[in-house]
Amino acid sequence: MVDILAENLSGKAVMSSDGTELGDLYNITMDLKSGELNDLLVSPHEHLSADRSGFDVDETGRLKVPVGNVQAVKDYIVVAR
């Protein structure tokens, strides 16, 4: 797998594997003790109903996409629902 700097991911569009545009990457959470990545925090697009996205939502309305759902990182971050 190719190494990607986190600074290059900020603001990148996030799309589900079925082609639905979910929103833009806001941040990535991690476990400070283990260094393991936890969730992508995605600012949802206006047309997307967060409760119908299939993902948990944080207190600010951002989607919490588990890192394990990431399938590809190219022009988009592609995630499985």
mmCIF file of C-alpha atoms in Angstrom:
data_model
loop_
_atom_site.group_PDB
_atom_site.id
_atom_site.type_symbol
_atom_site.label_atom_id
_atom_site.label_comp_id
_atom_site.label_asym_id
_atom_site.label_seq_id
_atom_site.Cartn_x
_atom_site.Cartn_y
_atom_site.Cartn_z
ATOM 1 C CA MET A 1 0.000 0.000 0.000
ATOM 2 C CA VAL A 2 1.219 3.506 -0.819
ATOM 3 C CA ASP A 3 1.919 5.842 2.114
ATOM 4 C CA ILE A 4 -0.361 8.902 2.186
ATOM 5 C CA LEU A 5 0.266 11.925 4.401
ATOM 6 C CA ALA A 6 -2.687 12.886 6.590
ATOM 7 C CA GLU A 7 -2.412 16.507 5.456
ATOM 8 C CA ASN A 8 -3.255 15.316 1.922
ATOM 9 C CA LEU A 9 -6.494 13.702 3.128
ATOM 10 C CA SER A 10 -8.086 16.707 4.840
ATOM 11 C CA GLY A 11 -11.093 17.888 2.853
ATOM 12 C CA LYS A 12 -10.983 14.901 0.482
ATOM 13 C CA ALA A 13 -14.387 13.752 -0.757
ATOM 14 C CA VAL A 14 -15.748 10.531 0.781
ATOM 15 C CA MET A 15 -17.933 8.207 -1.290
ATOM 16 C CA SER A 16 -19.608 4.922 -0.443
ATOM 17 C CA SER A 17 -18.845 1.890 -2.581
ATOM 18 C CA ASP A 18 -22.323 2.199 -4.153
ATOM 19 C CA GLY A 19 -21.392 5.639 -5.550
ATOM 20 C CA THR A 20 -23.197 7.820 -2.993
ATOM 21 C CA GLU A 21 -21.226 10.946 -2.121
ATOM 22 C CA LEU A 22 -21.225 11.129 1.666
ATOM 23 C CA GLY A 23 -19.315 14.346 2.268
ATOM 24 C CA ASP A 24 -15.809 15.613 2.942
ATOM 25 C CA LEU A 25 -13.230 14.275 5.383
ATOM 26 C CA TYR A 26 -13.006 16.539 8.428
ATOM 27 C CA ASN A 27 -10.639 14.566 10.659
ATOM 28 C CA ILE A 28 -9.471 11.104 11.720
ATOM 29 C CA THR A 29 -9.697 9.839 15.303
ATOM 30 C CA MET A 30 -7.139 7.530 16.861
ATOM 31 C CA ASP A 31 -6.322 5.711 20.082
ATOM 32 C CA LEU A 32 -3.452 7.683 21.627
ATOM 33 C CA LYS A 33 -2.074 4.672 23.523
ATOM 34 C CA SER A 34 -1.911 2.213 20.632
ATOM 35 C CA GLY A 35 -1.734 4.636 17.697
ATOM 36 C CA GLU A 36 -4.548 2.707 16.027
ATOM 37 C CA LEU A 37 -6.843 4.750 13.787
ATOM 38 C CA ASN A 38 -10.517 4.589 14.789
ATOM 39 C CA ASP A 39 -12.911 6.632 12.669
ATOM 40 C CA LEU A 40 -13.049 9.057 9.786
ATOM 41 C CA LEU A 41 -15.115 12.090 10.755
ATOM 42 C CA VAL A 42 -16.997 13.157 7.644
ATOM 43 C CA SER A 43 -18.868 16.437 7.233
ATOM 44 C CA PRO A 44 -21.973 15.192 5.387
ATOM 45 C CA HIS A 45 -23.216 16.810 2.189
ATOM 46 C CA GLU A 46 -26.394 18.862 2.606
ATOM 47 C CA HIS A 47 -28.460 16.461 0.497
ATOM 48 C CA LEU A 48 -27.469 13.468 2.661
ATOM 49 C CA SER A 49 -29.662 12.550 5.596
ATOM 50 C CA ALA A 50 -27.125 11.595 8.294
ATOM 51 C CA ASP A 51 -29.539 9.161 9.957
ATOM 52 C CA ARG A 52 -29.949 7.286 6.640
ATOM 53 C CA SER A 53 -26.218 7.165 5.898
ATOM 54 C CA GLY A 54 -25.697 3.881 7.723
ATOM 55 C CA PHE A 55 -23.066 5.364 10.063
ATOM 56 C CA ASP A 56 -23.096 6.692 13.606
ATOM 57 C CA VAL A 57 -23.087 10.471 14.002
ATOM 58 C CA ASP A 58 -21.080 12.491 16.544
ATOM 59 C CA GLU A 59 -22.443 15.378 18.634
ATOM 60 C CA THR A 60 -21.675 17.891 15.849
ATOM 61 C CA GLY A 61 -23.518 15.907 13.145
ATOM 62 C CA ARG A 62 -20.431 14.461 11.464
ATOM 63 C CA LEU A 63 -20.521 10.868 10.265
ATOM 64 C CA LYS A 64 -18.274 8.432 12.137
ATOM 65 C CA VAL A 65 -16.981 6.013 9.501
ATOM 66 C CA PRO A 66 -14.882 3.157 10.939
ATOM 67 C CA VAL A 67 -11.398 3.093 9.408
ATOM 68 C CA GLY A 68 -11.904 -0.598 8.650
ATOM 69 C CA ASN A 69 -14.571 0.394 6.104
ATOM 70 C CA VAL A 70 -12.059 2.250 3.902
ATOM 71 C CA GLN A 71 -11.663 0.403 0.607
ATOM 72 C CA ALA A 72 -9.592 2.846 -1.471
ATOM 73 C CA VAL A 73 -7.977 6.278 -1.340
ATOM 74 C CA LYS A 74 -7.530 7.963 -4.704
ATOM 75 C CA ASP A 75 -9.558 10.898 -6.015
ATOM 76 C CA TYR A 76 -12.146 9.909 -3.398
ATOM 77 C CA ILE A 77 -11.950 7.995 -0.142
ATOM 78 C CA VAL A 78 -14.164 5.007 -0.920
ATOM 79 C CA VAL A 79 -15.856 3.311 2.049
ATOM 80 C CA ALA A 80 -18.153 0.318 2.498
ATOM 81 C CA ARG A 81 -21.469 0.927 4.250
#
